[in-house]
Short mmCIF file of C-alpha atoms in Angstrom, two decimals:
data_model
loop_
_atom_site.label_atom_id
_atom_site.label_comp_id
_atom_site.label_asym_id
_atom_site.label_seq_id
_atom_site.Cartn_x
_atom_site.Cartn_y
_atom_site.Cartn_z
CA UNK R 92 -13.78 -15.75 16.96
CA UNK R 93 -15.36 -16.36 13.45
CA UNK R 94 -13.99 -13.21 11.39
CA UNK R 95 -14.13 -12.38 7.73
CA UNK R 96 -11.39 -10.42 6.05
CA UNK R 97 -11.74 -8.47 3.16
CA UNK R 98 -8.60 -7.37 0.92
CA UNK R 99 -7.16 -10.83 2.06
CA UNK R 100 -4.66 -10.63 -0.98
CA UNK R 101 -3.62 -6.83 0.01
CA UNK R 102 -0.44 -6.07 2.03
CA UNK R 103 -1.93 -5.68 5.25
CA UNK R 104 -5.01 -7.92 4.39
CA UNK R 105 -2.66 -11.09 3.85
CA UNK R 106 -0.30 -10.01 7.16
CA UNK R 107 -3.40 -9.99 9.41
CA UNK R 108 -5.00 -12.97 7.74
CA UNK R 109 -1.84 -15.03 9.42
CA UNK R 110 -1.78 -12.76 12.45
CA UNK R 111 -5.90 -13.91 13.04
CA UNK R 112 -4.65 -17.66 12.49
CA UNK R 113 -2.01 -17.72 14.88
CA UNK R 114 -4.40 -16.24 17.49
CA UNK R 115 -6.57 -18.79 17.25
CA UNK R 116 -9.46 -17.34 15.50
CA UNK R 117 -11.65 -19.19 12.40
CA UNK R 118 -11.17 -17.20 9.67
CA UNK R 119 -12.93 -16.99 6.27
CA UNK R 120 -10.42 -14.94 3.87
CA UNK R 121 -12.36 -12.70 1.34
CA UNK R 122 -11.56 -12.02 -2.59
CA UNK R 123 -12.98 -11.41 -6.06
CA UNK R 124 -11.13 -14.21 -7.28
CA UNK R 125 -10.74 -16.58 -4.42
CA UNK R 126 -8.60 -19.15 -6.54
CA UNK R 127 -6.25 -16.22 -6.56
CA UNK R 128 -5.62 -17.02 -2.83
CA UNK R 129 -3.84 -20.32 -3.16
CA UNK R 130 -0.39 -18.86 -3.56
CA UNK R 131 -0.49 -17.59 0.37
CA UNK R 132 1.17 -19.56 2.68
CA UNK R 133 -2.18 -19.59 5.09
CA UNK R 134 -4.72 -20.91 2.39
CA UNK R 135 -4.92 -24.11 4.00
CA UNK R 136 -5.89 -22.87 7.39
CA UNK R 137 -8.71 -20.73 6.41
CA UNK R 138 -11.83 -20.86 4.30
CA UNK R 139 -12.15 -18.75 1.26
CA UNK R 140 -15.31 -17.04 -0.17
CA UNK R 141 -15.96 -15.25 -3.36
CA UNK R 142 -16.92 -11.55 -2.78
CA UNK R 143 -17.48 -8.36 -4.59
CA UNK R 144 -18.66 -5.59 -2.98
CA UNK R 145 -19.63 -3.39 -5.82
CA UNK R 146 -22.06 -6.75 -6.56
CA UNK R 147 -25.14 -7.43 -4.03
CA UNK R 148 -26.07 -10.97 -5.50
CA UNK R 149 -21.90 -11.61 -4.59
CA UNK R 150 -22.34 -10.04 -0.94
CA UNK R 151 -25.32 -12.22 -0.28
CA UNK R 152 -24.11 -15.36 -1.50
CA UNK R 153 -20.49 -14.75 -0.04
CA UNK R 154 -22.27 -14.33 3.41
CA UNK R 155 -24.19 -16.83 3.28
CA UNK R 156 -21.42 -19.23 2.39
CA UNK R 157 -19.47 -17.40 5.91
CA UNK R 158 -21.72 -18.32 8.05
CA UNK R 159 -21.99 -16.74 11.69
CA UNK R 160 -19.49 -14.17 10.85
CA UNK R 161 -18.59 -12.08 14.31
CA UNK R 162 -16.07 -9.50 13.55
CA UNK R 163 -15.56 -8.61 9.41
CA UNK R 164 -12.44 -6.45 8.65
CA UNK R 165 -12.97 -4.13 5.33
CA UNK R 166 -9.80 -3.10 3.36
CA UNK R 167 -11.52 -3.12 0.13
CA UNK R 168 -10.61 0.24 -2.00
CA UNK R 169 -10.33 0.96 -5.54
CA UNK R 170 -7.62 4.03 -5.38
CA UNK R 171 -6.13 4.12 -8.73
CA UNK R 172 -8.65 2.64 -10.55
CA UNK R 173 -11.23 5.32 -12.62
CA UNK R 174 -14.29 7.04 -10.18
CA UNK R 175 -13.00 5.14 -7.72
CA UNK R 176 -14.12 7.66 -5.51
CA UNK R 177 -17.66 6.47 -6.11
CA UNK R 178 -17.06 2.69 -6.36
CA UNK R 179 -15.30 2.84 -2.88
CA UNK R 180 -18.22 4.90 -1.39
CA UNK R 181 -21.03 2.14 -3.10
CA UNK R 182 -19.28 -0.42 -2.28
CA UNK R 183 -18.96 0.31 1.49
CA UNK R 184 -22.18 0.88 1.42
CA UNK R 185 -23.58 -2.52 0.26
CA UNK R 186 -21.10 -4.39 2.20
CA UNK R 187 -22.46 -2.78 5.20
CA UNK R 188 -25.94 -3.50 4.57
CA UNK R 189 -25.28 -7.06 3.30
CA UNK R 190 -23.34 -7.67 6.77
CA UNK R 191 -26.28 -6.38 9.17
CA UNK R 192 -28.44 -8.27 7.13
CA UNK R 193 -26.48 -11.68 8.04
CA UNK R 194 -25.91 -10.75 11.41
CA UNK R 195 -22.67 -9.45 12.20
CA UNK R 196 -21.58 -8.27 15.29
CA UNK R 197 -18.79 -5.64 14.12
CA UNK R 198 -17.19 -3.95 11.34
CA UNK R 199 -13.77 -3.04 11.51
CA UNK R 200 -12.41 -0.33 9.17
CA UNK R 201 -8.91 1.18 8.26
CA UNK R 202 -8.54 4.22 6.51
CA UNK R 203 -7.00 7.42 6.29
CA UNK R 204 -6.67 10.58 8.97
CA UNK R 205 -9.12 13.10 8.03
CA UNK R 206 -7.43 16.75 8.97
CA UNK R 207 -10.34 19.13 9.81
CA UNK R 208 -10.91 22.04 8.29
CA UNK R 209 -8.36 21.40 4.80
CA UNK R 210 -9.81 20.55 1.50
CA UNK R 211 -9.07 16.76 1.56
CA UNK R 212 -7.34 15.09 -1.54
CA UNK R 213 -9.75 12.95 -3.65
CA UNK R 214 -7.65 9.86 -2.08
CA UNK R 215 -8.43 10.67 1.53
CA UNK R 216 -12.15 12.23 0.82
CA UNK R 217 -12.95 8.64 -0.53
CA UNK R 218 -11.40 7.30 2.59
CA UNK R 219 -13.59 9.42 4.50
CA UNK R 220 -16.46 8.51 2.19
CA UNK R 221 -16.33 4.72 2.88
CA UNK R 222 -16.07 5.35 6.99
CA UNK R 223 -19.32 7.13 6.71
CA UNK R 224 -20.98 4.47 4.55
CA UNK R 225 -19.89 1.66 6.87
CA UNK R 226 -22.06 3.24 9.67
CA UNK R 227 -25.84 1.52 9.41
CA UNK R 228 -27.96 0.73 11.93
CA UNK R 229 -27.52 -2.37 13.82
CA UNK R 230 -23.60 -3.26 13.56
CA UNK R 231 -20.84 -1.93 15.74
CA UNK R 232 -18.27 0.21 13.37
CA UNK R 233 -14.08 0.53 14.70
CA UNK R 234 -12.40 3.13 12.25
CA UNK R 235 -9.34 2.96 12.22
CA UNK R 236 -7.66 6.12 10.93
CA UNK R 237 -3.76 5.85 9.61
CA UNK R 238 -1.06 7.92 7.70
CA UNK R 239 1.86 6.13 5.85
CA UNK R 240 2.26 2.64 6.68
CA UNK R 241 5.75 1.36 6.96
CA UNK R 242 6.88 -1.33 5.94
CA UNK R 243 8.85 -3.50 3.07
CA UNK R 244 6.05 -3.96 0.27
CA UNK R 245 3.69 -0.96 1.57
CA UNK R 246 2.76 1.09 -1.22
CA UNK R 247 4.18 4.17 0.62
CA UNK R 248 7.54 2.65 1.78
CA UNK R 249 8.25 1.11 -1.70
CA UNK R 250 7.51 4.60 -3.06
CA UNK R 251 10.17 6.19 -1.01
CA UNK R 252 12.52 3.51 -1.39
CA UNK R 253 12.68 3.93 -5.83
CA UNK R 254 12.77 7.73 -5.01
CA UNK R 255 15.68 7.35 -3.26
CA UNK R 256 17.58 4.56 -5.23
CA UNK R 257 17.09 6.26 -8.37
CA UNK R 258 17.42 9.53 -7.75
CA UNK R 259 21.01 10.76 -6.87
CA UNK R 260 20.06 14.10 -6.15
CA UNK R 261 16.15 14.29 -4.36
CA UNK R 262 14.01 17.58 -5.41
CA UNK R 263 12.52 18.87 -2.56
CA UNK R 264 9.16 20.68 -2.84
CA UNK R 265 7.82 23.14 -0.07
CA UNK R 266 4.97 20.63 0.85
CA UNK R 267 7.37 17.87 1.62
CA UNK R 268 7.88 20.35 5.14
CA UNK R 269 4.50 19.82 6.14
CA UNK R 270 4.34 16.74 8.83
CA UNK R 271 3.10 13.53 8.93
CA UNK R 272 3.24 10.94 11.52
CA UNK R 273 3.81 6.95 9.47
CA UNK R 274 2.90 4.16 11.65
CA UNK R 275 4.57 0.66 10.96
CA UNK R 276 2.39 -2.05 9.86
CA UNK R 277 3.10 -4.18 13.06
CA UNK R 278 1.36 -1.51 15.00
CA UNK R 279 -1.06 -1.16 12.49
CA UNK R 280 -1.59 -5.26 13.03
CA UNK R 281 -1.49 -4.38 17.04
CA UNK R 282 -4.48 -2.43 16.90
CA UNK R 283 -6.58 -4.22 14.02
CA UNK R 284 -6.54 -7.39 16.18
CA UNK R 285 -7.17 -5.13 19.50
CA UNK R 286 -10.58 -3.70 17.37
CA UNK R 287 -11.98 -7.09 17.37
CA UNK R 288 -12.49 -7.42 21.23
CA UNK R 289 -10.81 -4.69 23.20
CA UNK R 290 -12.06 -1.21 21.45
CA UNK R 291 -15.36 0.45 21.60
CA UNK R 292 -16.81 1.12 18.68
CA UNK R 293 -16.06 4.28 17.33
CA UNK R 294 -12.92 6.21 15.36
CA UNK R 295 -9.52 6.11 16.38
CA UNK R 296 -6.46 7.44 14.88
CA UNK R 297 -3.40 5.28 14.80
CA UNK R 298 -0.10 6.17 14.78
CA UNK R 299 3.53 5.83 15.35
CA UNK R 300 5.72 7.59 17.92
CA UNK R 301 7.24 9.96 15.37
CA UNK R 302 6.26 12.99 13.95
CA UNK R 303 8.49 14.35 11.12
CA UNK R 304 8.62 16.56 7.96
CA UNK R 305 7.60 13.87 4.74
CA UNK R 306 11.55 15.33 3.63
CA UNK R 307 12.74 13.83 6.96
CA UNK R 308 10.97 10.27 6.21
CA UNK R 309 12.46 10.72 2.99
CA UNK R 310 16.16 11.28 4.03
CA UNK R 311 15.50 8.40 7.09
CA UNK R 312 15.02 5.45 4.28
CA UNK R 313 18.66 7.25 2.86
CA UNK R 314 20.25 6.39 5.99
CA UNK R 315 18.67 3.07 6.42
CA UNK R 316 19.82 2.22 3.10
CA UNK R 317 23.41 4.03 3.71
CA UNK R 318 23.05 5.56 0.27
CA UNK R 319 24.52 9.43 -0.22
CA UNK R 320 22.15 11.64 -1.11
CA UNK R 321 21.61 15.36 -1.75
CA UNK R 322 18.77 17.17 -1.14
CA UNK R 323 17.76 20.01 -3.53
CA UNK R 324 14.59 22.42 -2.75
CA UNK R 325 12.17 23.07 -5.47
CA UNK R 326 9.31 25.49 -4.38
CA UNK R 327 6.49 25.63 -6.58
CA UNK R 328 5.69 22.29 -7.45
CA UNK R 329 2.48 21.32 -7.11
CA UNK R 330 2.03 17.61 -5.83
CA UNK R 331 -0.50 17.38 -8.89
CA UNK R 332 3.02 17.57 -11.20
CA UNK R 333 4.66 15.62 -9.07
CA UNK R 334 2.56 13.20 -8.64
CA UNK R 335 3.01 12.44 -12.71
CA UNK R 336 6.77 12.65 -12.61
CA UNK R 337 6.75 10.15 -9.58
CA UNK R 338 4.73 7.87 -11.57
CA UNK R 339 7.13 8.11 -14.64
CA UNK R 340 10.30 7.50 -12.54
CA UNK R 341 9.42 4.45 -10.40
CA UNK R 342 7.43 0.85 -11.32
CA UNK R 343 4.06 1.38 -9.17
CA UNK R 344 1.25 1.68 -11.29
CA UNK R 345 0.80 5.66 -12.41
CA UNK R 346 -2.56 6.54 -11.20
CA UNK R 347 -2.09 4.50 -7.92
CA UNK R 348 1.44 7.16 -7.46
CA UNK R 349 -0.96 9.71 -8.99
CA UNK R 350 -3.56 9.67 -6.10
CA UNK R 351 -1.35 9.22 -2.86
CA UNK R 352 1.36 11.98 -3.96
CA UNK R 353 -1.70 14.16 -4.16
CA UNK R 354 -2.38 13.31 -0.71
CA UNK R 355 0.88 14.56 0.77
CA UNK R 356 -0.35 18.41 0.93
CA UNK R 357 -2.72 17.15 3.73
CA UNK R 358 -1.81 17.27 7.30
CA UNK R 359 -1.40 13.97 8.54
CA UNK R 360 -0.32 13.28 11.84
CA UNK R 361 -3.14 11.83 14.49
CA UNK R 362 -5.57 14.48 16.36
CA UNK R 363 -6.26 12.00 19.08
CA UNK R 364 -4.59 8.77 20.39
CA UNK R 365 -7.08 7.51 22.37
CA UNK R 366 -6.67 3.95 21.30
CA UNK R 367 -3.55 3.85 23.02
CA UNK R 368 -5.50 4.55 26.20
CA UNK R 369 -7.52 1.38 25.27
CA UNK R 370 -5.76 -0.71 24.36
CA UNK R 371 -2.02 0.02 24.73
CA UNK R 372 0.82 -0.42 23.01
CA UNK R 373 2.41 -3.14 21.53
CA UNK R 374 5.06 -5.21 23.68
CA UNK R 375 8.53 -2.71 23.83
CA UNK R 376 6.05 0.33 22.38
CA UNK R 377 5.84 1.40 19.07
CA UNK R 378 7.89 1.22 16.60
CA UNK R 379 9.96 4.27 15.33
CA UNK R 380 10.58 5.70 12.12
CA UNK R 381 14.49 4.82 12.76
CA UNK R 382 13.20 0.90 13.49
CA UNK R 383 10.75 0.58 11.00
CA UNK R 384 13.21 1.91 8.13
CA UNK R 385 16.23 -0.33 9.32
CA UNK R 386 13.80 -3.44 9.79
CA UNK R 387 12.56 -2.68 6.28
CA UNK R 388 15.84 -2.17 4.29
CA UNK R 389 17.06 -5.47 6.36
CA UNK R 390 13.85 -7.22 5.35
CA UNK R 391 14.10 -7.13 1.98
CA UNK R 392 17.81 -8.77 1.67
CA UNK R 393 17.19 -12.39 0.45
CA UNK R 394 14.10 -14.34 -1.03
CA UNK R 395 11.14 -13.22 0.50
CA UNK R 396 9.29 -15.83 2.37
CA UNK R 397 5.71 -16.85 2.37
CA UNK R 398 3.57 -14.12 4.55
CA UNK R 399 2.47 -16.62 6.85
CA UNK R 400 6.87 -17.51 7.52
CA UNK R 401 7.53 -14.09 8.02
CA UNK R 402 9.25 -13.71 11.24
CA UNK R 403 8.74 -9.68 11.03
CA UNK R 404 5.52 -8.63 9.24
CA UNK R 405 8.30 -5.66 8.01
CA UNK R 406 9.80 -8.13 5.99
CA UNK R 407 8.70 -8.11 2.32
CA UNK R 408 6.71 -11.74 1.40
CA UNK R 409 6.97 -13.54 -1.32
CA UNK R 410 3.19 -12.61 -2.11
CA UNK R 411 3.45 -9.01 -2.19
CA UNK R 412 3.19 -6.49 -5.21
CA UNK R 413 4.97 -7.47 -7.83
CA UNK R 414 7.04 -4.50 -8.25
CA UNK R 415 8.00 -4.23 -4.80
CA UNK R 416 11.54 -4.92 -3.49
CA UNK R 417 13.52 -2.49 -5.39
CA UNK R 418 15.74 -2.79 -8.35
CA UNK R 419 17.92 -4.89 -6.41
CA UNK R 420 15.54 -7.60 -5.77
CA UNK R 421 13.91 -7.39 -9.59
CA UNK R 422 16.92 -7.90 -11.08
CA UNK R 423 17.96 -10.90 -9.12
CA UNK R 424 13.88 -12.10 -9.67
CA UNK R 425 13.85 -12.19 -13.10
CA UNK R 426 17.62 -11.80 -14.70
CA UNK R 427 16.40 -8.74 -16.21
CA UNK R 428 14.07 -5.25 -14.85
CA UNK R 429 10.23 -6.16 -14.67
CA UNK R 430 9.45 -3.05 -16.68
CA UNK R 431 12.04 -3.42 -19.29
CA UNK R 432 12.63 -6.63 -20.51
CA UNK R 433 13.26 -6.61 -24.29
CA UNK R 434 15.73 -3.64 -23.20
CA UNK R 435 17.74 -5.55 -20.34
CA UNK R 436 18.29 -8.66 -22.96
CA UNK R 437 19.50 -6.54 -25.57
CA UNK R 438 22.21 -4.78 -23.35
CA UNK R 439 23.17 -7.43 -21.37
CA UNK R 440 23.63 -9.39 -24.46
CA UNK R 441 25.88 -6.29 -25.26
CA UNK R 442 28.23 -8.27 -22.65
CA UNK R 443 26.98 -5.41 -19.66
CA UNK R 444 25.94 -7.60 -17.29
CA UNK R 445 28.78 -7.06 -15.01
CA UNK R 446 28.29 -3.23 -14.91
CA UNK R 447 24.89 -2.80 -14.89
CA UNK R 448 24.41 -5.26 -12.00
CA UNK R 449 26.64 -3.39 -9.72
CA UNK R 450 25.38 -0.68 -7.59
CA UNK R 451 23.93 2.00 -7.62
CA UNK R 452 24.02 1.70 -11.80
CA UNK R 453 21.82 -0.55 -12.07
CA UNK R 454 19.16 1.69 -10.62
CA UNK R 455 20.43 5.01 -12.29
CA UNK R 456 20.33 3.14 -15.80
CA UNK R 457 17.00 1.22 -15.28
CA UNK R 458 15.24 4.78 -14.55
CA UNK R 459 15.97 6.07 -17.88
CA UNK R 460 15.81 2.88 -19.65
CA UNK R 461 11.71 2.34 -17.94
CA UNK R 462 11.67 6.04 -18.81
CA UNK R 463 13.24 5.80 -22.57
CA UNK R 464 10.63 2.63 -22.87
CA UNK R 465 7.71 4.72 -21.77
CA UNK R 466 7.44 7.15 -23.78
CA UNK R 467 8.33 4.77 -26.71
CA UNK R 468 5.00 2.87 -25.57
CA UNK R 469 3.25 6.55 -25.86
CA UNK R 470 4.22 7.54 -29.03
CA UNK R 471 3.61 3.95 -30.93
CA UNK R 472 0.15 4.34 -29.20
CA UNK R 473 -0.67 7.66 -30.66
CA UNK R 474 0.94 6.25 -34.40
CA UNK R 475 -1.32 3.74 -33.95
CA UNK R 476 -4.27 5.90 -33.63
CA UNK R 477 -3.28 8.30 -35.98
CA UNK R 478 -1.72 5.67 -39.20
CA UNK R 479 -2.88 2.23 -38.55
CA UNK R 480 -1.56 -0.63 -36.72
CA UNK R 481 0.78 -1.93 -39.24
CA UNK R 482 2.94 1.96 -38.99
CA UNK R 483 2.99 1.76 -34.99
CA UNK R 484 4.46 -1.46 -35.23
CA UNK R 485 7.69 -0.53 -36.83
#
């Protein structure tokens, strides 16, 4: 098949770009900045095209330059970025239209669940928003509907993993009770490719096997990991706070921590599984919260190989985010913590190496040191703003 992928430099973008070449089909990998592309393993066994949805002349043109395009994939979204609410929901919208315009059999779409009757978080609204775009006249629409995705270098997984690292003792807030139902991305893989051919058109949640309190997610990376950890309950935190604090504590961007901790007072485990009816499971099922945690924890020992090498798609690549991996793997990266630099050289030139690359203190002492750093960066930005340039410098 002739498919275009959108995202195609996103964590599950890149993993099905290689999972579409290795079954065979012609694929034409999508991006803003196509050049950006050539670090993936795949690049030579695809075609890359410029594209922008939020930019009709860069639809056309990118379409154009496709050619007879019979299944697109969009996992385009803007979630930490400002009104991204509205740039997702305009940008789904001209995408569609530009694809029924050049003839395109199907769309296929993966968002988030959408629990009926609860006020949905701004995150999974705008999820919601771009489903409903997607749908115009003429094109076939698969949404795909997803919780958590599992997985080394998954936004969610990578979250949980700092959390735990860092935090010897884990506050526990009463919404982290309410249930939620992750699915791994190699199932999430199983059913994209399944949308192109198998599925009727139409929404479908996905999901794994699982159902759990978010605590008991939480506590299952802990025992992948075989850290000890102690749990501490702390009612009356609003995941708006916490949310902020998160985003303090941990190296993923603030508002991108921001918008999916506000997410987590949703219900999100699937109202339907009539995919699985469709098209079935993967080969030995589903994968568990147990596998998917152990696979992950195991996947990130090591360097990380090129996407396209990876011999479990729970494995983190070489090309993911580059603050994913954990402590461990930033510190053997770059000699020193991504986020703190000019702090690592001056204690390790202290003569610390030795201690602070033994664990868990490396982790406990580059949470307060990112932390310390941060609110250094705050306060010479407000001097700045308040004395001059020249004062915030010193």
């Amino acid at each position: 098949m002739n498919v275009l992928v959108t995202g195609a430099s996103g964590y599950i973008g890149s993993r099905l770009v290689a999972a579409l070449v290795d079954d065979g089909d012609e694929v034409v990998a999508a991006s803003r900045h196509p050049d950006s592309l050539s670090v993936f393993d795949w690049h030579d066994e695809v075609r890359t095209v410029a594209l922008d949805a939020l930019d009709e002349n860069s639809l056309a043109a990118a379409f154009a330059s496709a050619g007879d395009i019979d299944v697109a994939y969009y996992l385009v979204h803007a979630i930490g970025q400002d009104d991204y609410r509205e740039q997702d929901r305009r940008g789904a919208r001209q995408f569609a239209a530009a694809a029924a315009e050049a003839g395109v059999r199907r769309i296929v779409y993966l968002g988030g669940f959408v629990p009926t009757d609860e006020e949905l978080s701004e995150h999974l609204a705008s999820r919601a928003d771009v489903g409903t775009a997607l749908e115009v006249e003429g094109i076939e629409l698969v949404w795909l509907r997803a919780a958590i995705v599992l997985g080394a270098g998954s936004t969610s997984y990578e979250m949980l993993r700092y959390l735990a690292d860092r935090l010897l003792v884990l506050p526990l807030p009463t919404w982290l009770s309410h249930p939620v139902q992750p699915i791994a991305v190699d199932d999430v893989l199983f059913y994209l490719l399944a949308s192109r051919k198998t599925v009727p058109a139409g929404g479908y949640d996905i999901a794994g096997p699982d159902i759990v309190p978010y605590r008991d997610l939480l506590f299952a990376y802990v025992d992948a990991a075989d850290l000890t950890r102690i749990g501490i309950p702390t009612p009356g935190v609003p995941t708006g706070l916490a949310g902020v604090v998160i985003g303090k504590i941990i190296p993923i961007p603030d508002a991108l921590a921001e918008d999916l901790v506000g997410s987590l007072h949703n219900t999100m485990t699937a109202s339907e599984q009539r995919i699985v009816d469709i098209a079935g499971e993967p080969r030995g099922g589903r994968t568990s919260i147990e596998s998917a945690m152990a696979r992950s924890v195991l996947g990130s020992v090591g360097t990380p190989p090129g996407v396209r090498s990876l011999k479990d798609p729970l494995r983190l690549a070489a090309t993911d985010a580059s603050w994913s991996g954990g402590d461990a793997l930033g510190i053997r990266r770059y000699g020193v913590a991504a986020s703190s630099g000019e702090t690592w050289n001056l204690v390790e030139s202290l003569g610390a190496r030795t201690l602070l690359y033994s664990w868990p203190v490396a982790a406990a002492i580059r949470t307060n040191l990112d932390f310390v750093e941060r609110v250094s960066d705050n306060a010479r930005s407000v001097i700045r703003r308040v004395f001059g340039d020249e004062e915030g410098k010193s």
